[in-house]
Coordinates of C-alpha atoms in Angstrom, one line a residue:
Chain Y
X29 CA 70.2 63.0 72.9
X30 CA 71.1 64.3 69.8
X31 CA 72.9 67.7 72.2
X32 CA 75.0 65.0 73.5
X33 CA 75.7 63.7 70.1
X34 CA 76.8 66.6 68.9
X35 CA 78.9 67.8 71.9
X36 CA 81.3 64.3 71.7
X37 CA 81.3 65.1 67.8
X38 CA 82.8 68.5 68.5
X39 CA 85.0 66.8 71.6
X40 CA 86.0 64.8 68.6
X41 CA 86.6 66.9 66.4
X42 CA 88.9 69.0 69.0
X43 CA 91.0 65.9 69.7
X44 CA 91.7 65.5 65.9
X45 CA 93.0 68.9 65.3
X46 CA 95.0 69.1 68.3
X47 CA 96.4 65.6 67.9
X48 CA 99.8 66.6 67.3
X49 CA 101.7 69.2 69.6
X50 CA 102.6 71.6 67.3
X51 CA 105.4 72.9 69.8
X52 CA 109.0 71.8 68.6
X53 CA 109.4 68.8 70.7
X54 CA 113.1 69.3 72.2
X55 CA 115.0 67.8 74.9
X56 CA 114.0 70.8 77.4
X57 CA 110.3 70.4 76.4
X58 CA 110.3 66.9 76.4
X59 CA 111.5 66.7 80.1
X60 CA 109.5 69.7 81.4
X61 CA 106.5 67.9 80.2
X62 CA 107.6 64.8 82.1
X63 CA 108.4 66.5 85.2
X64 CA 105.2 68.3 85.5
X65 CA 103.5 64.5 84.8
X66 CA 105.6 62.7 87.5
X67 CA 104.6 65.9 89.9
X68 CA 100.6 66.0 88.8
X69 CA 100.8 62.3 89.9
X70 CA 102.4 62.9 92.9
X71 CA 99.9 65.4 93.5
X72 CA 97.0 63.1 92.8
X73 CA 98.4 60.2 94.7
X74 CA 98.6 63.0 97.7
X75 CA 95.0 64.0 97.5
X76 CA 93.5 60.6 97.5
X77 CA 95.9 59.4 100.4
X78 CA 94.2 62.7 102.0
X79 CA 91.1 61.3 101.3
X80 CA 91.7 58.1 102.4
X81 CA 92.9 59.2 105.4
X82 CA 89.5 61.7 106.0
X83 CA 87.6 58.3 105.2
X84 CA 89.1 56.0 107.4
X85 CA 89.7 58.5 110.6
X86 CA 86.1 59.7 109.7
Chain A
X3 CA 107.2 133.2 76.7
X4 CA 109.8 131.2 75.6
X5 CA 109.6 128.6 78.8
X6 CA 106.1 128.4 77.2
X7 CA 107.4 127.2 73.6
X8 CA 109.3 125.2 75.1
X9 CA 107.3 123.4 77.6
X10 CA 104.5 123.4 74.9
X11 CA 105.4 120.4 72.9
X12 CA 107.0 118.1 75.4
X13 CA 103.3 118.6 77.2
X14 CA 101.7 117.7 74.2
X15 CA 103.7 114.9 73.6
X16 CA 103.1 113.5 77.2
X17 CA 99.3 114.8 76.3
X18 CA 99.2 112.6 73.3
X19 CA 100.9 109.5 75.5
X20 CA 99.0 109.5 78.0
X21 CA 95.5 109.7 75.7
X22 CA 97.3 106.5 73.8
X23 CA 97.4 104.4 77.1
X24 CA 94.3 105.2 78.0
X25 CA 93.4 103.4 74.7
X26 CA 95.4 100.5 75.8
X27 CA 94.6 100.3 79.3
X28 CA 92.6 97.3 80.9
X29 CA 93.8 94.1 80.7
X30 CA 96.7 94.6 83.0
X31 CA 95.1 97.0 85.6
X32 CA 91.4 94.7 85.3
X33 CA 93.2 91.8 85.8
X34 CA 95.8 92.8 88.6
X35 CA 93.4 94.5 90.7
X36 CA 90.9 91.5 90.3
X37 CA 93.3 89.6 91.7
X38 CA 92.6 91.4 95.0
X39 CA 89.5 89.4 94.8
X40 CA 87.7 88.3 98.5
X41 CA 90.0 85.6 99.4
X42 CA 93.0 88.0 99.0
X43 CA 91.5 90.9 100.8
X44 CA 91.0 88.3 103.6
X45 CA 94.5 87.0 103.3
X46 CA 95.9 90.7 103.3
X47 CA 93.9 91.6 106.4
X48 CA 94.5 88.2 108.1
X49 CA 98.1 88.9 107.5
X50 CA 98.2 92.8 109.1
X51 CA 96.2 91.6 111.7
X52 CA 98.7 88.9 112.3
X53 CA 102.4 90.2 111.8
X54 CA 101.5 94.1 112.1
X55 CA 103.3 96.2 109.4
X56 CA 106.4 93.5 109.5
X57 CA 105.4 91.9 106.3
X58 CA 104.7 94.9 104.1
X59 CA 108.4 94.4 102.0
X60 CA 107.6 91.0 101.0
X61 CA 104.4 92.6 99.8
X62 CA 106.5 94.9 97.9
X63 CA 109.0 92.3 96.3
X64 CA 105.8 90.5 94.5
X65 CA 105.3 94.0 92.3
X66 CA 108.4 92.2 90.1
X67 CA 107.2 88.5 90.9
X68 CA 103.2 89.5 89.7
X69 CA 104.3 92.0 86.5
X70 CA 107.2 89.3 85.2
X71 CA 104.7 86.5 84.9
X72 CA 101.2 88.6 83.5
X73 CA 104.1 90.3 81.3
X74 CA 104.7 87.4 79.2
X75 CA 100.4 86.6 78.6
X76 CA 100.5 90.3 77.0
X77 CA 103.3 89.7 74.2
X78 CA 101.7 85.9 73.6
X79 CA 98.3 87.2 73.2
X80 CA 99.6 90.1 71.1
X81 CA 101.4 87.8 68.5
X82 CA 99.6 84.9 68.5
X83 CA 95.8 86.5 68.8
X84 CA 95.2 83.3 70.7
X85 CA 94.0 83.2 74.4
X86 CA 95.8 80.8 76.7
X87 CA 93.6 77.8 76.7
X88 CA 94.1 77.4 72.8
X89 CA 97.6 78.4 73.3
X90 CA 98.2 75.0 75.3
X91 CA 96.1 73.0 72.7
X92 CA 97.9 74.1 70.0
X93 CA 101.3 73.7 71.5
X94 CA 100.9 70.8 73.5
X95 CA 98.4 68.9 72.3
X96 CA 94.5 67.7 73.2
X97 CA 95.7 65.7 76.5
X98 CA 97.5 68.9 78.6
X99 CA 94.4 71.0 76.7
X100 CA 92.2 69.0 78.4
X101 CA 93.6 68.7 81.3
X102 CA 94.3 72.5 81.7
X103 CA 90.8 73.8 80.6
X104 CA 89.0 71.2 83.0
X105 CA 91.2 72.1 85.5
X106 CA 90.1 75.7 85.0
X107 CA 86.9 75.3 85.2
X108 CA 86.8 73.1 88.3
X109 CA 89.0 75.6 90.2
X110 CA 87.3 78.7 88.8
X111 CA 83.9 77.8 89.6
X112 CA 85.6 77.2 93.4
X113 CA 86.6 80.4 93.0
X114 CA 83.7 81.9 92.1
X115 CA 81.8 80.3 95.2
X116 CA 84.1 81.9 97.6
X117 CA 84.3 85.5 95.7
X118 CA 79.9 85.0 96.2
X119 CA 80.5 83.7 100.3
X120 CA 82.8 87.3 100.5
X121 CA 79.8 89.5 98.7
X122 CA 77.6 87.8 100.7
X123 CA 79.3 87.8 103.9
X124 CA 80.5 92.2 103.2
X125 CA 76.8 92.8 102.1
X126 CA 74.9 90.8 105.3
X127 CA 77.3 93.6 107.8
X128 CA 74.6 96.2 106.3
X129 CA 71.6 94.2 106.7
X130 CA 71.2 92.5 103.0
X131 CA 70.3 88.5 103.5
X132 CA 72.4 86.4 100.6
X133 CA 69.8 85.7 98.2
X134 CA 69.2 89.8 97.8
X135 CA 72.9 89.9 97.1
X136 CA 73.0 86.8 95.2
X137 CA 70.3 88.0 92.6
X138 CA 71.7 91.6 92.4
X139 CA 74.9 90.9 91.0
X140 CA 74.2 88.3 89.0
X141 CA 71.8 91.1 87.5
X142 CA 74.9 93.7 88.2
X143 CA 77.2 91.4 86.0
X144 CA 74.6 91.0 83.4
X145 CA 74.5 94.8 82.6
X146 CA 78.0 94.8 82.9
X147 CA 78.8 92.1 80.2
X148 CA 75.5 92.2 77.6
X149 CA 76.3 95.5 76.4
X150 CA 78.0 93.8 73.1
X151 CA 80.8 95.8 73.1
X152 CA 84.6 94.9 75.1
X153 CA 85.4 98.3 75.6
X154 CA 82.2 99.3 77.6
X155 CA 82.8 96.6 79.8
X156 CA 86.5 97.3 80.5
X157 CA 85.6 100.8 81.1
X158 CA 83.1 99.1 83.9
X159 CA 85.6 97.2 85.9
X160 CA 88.1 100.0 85.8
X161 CA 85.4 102.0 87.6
X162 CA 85.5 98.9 89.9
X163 CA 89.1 99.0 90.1
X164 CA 89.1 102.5 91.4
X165 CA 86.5 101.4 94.0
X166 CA 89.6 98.6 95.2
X167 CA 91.3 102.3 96.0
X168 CA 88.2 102.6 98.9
X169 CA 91.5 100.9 101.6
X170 CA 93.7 103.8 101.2
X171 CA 91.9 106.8 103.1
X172 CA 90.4 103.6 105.0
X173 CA 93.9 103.6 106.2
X174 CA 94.7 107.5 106.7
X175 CA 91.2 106.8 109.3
X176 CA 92.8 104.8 111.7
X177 CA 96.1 107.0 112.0
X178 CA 98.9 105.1 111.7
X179 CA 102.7 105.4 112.9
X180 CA 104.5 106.8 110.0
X181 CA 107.8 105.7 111.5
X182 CA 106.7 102.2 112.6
X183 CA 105.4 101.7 109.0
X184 CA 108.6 102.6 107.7
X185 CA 110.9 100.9 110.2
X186 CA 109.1 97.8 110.7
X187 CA 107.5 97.3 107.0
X188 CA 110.3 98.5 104.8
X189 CA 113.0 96.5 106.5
X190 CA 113.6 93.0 105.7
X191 CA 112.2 91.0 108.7
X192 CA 110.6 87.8 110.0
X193 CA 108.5 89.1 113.1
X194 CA 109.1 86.5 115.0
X195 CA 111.4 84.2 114.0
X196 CA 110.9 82.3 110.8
X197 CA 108.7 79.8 111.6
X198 CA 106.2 77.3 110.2
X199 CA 103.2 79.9 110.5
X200 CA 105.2 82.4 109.1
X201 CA 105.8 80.4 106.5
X202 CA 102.1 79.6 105.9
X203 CA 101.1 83.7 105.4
X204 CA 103.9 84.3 103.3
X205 CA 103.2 81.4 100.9
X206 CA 99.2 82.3 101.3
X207 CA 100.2 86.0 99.8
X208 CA 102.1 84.6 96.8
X209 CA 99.0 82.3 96.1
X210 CA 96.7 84.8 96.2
X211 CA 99.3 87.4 94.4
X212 CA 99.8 84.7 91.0
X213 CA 96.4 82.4 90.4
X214 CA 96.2 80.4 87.2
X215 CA 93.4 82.5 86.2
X216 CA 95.1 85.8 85.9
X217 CA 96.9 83.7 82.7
X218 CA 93.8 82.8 80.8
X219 CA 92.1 86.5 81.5
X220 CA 94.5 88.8 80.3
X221 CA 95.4 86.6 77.6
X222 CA 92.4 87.0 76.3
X223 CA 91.2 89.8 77.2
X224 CA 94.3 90.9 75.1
X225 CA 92.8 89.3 72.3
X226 CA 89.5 90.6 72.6
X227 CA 90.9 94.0 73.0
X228 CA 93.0 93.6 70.1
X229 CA 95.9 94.6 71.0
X230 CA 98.7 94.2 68.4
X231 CA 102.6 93.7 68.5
X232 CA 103.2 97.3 67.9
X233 CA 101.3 97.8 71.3
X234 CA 103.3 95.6 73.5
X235 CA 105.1 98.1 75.2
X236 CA 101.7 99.7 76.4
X237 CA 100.5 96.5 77.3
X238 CA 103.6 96.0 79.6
X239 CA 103.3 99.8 80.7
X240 CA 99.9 98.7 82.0
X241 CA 100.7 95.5 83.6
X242 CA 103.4 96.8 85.5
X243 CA 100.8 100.1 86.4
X244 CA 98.5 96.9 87.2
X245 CA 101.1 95.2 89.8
X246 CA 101.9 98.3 91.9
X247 CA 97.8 99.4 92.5
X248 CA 97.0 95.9 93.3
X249 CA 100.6 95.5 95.8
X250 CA 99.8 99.3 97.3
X251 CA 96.2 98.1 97.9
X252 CA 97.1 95.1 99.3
X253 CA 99.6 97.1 101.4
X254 CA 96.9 99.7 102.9
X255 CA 94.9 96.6 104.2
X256 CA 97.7 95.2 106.1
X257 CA 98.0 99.0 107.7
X258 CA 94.4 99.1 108.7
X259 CA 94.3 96.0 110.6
X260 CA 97.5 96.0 111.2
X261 CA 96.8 99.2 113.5
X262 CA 93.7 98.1 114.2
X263 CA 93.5 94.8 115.1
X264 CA 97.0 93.5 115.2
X265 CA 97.1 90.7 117.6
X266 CA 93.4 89.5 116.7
X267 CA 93.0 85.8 114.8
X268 CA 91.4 87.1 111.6
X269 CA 89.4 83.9 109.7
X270 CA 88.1 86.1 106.9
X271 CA 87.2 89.6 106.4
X272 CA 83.8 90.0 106.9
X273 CA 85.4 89.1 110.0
X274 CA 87.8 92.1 110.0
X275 CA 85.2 94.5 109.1
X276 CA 82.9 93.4 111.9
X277 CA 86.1 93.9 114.5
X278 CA 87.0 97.3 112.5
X279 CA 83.1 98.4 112.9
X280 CA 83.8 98.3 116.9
X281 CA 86.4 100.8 116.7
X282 CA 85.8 102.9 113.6
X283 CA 82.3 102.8 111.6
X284 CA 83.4 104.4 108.5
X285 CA 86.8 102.1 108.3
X286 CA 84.6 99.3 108.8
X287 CA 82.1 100.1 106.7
X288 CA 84.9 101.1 103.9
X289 CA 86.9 97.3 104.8
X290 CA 83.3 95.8 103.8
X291 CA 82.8 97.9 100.5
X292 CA 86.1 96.7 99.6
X293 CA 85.7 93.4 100.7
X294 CA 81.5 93.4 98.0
X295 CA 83.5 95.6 95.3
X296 CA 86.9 92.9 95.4
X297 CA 84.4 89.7 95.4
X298 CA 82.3 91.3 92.3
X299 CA 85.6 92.4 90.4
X300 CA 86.9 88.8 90.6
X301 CA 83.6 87.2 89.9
X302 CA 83.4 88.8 86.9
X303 CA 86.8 88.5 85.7
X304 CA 86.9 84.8 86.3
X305 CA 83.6 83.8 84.7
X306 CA 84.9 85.9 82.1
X307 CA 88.6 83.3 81.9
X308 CA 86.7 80.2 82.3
X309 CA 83.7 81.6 78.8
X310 CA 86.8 82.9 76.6
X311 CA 88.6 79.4 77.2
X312 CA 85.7 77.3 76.2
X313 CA 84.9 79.8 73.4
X314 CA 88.6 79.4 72.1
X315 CA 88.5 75.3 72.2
X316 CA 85.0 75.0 71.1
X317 CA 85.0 77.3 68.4
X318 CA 82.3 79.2 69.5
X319 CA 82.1 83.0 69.1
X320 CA 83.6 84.5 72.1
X321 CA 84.0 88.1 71.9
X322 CA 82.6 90.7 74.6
X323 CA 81.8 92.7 71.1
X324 CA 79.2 90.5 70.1
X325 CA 75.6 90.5 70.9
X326 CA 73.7 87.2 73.1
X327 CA 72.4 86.2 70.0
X328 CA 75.8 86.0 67.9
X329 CA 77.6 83.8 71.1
X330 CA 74.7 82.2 73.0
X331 CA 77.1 79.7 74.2
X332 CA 79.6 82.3 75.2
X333 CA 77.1 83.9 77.0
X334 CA 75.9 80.5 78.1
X335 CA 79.0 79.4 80.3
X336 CA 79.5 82.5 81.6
X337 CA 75.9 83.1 83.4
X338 CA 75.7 79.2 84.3
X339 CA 78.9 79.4 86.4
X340 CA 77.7 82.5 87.5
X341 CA 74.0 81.0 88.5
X342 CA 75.2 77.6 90.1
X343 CA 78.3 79.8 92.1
X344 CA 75.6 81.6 93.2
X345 CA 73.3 79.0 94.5
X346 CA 75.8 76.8 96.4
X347 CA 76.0 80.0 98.9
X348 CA 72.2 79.8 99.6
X349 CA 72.2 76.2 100.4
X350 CA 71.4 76.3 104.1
X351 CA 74.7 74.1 105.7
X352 CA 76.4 73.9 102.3
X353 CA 80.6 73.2 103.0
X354 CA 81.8 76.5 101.8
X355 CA 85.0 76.3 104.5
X356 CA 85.9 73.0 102.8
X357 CA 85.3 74.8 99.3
X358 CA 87.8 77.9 100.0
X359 CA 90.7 75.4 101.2
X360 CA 89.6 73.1 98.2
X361 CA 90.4 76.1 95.8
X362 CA 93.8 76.7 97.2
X363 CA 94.9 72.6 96.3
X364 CA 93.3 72.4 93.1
X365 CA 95.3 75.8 92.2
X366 CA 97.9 73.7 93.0
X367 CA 97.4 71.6 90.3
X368 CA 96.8 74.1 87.6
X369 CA 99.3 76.7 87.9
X370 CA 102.5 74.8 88.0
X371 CA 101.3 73.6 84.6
X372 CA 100.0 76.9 83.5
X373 CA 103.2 78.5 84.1
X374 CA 105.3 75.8 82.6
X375 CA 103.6 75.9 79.6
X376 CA 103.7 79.8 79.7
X377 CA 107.8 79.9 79.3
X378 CA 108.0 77.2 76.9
X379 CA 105.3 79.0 74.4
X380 CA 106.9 82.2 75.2
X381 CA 110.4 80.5 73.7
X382 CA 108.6 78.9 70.8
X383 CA 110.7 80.6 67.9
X384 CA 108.1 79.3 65.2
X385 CA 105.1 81.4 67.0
X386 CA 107.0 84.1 68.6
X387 CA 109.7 85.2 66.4
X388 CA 111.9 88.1 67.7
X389 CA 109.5 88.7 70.9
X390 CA 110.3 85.2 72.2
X391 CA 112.2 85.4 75.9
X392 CA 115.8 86.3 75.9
X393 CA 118.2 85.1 77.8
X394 CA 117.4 87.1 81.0
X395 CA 114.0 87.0 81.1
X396 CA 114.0 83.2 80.9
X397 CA 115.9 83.3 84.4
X398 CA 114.3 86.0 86.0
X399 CA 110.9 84.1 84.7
X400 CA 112.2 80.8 85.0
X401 CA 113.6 82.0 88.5
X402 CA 110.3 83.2 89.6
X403 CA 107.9 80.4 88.2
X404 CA 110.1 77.7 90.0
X405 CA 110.1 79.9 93.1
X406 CA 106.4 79.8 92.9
X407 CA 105.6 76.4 91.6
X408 CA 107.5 75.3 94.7
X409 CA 105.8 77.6 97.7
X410 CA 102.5 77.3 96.3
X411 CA 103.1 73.4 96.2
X412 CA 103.9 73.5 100.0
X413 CA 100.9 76.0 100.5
X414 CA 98.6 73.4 99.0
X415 CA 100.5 70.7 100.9
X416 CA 100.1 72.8 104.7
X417 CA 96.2 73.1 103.6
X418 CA 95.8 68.9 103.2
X419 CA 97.9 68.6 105.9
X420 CA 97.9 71.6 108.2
X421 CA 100.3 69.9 111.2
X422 CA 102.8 69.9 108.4
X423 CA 104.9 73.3 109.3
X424 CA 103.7 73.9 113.0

């Protein structure tokens, strides 16, 4: 239990010191970034319409 | 006499070079040759078996495409002394760290299971049942990487990578046309008629020839080899040494089955080495070497990415230089996604065809992201100073990543939906 404990402390710990993108935020960066989200959603919204699809047609 | 003063210090000079990159060598060479790992040695002989010697120039044009992209890890390694995974933390933030290392671990521990079904499947053609070759190179690997020191270990797998080399005389066996090599490989051609199949090998050679893996390794391995700024130019001497063995490798395969067994439907190349054994023991035999030595190369390689990356995030130490007892965890990762890759191949009925085309859509996933976030470090001016990307190599980069963010998109889109490009 206490493993566990001390993993999410580290997890933690990881998430405070990389809170802030230390990367000069810039109007390139800034739309790269969203680009690549709106295309990993796409991607995801693909997969589980595949899956869907798999399900349903068995 | 004097042609011998004279040709004595330009010798020595070239001596002295030559001893210097041997210093430096590894990272590129390891990682580019790894890359030749079981599923591209499959793709390779699928694809001579397939289109004959007519694709050989495209193989050609992704020397450039492979050396522009592992280029940039070499000079961001070198200045930062970060590997990639902490690279994106740092520059980007927890949620894209996350998301990156997860994703890299999912997809190499795909990987891994299909690099074990090509051991397995190369090593059963001489008699050896799966667990025997399971066990033995999980043993192999241990040797190779609890020896505490980096530079024994890179020595290893460049012995490996000279074993990758096993195609080429493979391919002086089966005697093949000179002429047709040359003027049906080195011309520009769609055998054919460009077509959605067509399509489909082409993009499955750029996926196997970039993999989001390839990033994290050589990063780090840069790192862990400590490489410094001043050594930059060797480190790009050896990448681009790295991209030509792993292109001519790749371009022997397609010569022995494209002489061998063009017009056969290759599905892997256990497969190929079965079909070759018909015709020609030893090129068989040499095909299912390759095919054991490729899987092991790229087995260890990306166990190695996927233990650096968590070292890097976690904070744990994660240097091939120390011992099990300084980085147990390092040590940790590495061996369990060795151990569980392993097992999945001995499960009697497990769905190891669904894991190889699983591998090829989750790569989909990480390495448009990877490579985004590979040009935008490389122009950070803050961390990269005067070895940020000019100019040109942001479009010849920038040219390439788009190029392959958007075939290997539609490559992972023909796999979920394979009626897609027929």
């Amino acid at each position: 239990m206490s493993a566990f404990r001390n993993l999410f402390a580290k997890i933690r710990a990881i998430n405070a010191r990389y809170h802030e993108p230390r990367i000069e935020m810039s109007g390139a960066v800034r739309l790269s970034l969203l680009v690549l989200r709106v295309y990993l959603l796409a991607l995801v919204a693909l997969m589980i319409y595949k899956f869907v699809l798999i399900v349903t047609q068995g | 006499m004097n042609l011998f003063a004279k040709l004595y210090y330009p010798l020595r000079k070239a001596w002295k070079a030559v001893g210097l990159y041997l210093v430096i060598a590894g990272p590129g060479i390891v990682v580019m040759v790894a890359d030749n790992d079981a599923g591209g040695i499959t793709t390779y002989a699928a694809t001579g078996a397939k289109y004959g010697y007519h694709l050989i120039w495209f193989l050609l044009i992704l020397i450039p495409v492979a050396y522009y992209v592992q280029e940039m890890t070499v000079r961001l390694g070198a200045i930062t002394k970060r590997g990639h995974a902490e690279a994106i933390f740092d520059g980007f933030g927890a949620f894209w760290g996350w998301f990156s290392l997860l994703d890299l671990l999912i997809l190499d521990w795909l990987t891994l299971v299909t690099e074990f079904v090509g051991m397995t499947a190369a090593l059963t053609i001489f008699g050896a049942p799966p667990w025997i070759t399971v066990i033995g190179v999980i043993l192999l690997m241990a040797v190779i990487v609890l020896n505490g020191r980096y530079w024994t270990f890179e020595k290893l797998a460049l012995l490996f990578c000279a074993l990758n080399l096993v195609y080429i005389p493979g391919a002086f066996l089966v005697h093949p046309s000179v002429r047709d090599i040359i003027h049906q490989g080195l011309i520009p051609n769609f055998a054919g008629g460009f077509n959605g199949q067509l399509f489909f090998f082409l993009m499955a050679n750029i996926g196997t020839t970039i993999a989001p893996w390839m990033l994290f390794f050589q990063q780090s391995a840069v790192v862990d080899k400590g490489m410094l700024e001043k050594d930059i130019p060797w480190g790009r001497f050896d990448t681009l040494l790295g991209s030509i063995i792993t292109v001519v490798v790749a371009v022997f395969i397609v010569i022995v089955t494209g002489t061998v067994l063009h017009g056969i439907d290759i599905d892997d190349a256990a497969q190929a080495a079965q079909e070759l054994m018909k015709t020609d023991r030893y090129v068989g035999t040499f095909l299912a070497i390759g095919l054991f030595d490729a899987g092991l190369l790229g087995a260890i390689c990306i166990s190695l990415a996927s233990s650096w990356a968590f070292g890097e995030i976690f904070g744990w130490a994660h240097s091939l230089n120390t011992k099990i007892r300084q980085a147990p965890w390092f040590y940790a990762t590495y061996f369990m996604l060795l151990i569980t890759a392993g097992l999945v191949v001995l499960i009697p009925r497990a769905p190891l065809v669904l894991i190889t085309l699983f591998v090829q859509v989750i790569a989909v996933t990480l390495l448009p992201a990877a490579l985004v976030f590979l040009i935008l470090l490389l122009n950070d001016r803050t961390t990269m100073g005067e070895r940020r990307n000019t100019p040109v190599q942001n479009l010849i980069g920038g040219f390439i990543v788009v190029s392959i963010i958007i075939l290997s998109t539609l490559y992972g889109f023909s796999v979920l939906f394979p009626n897609l490009f027929k």
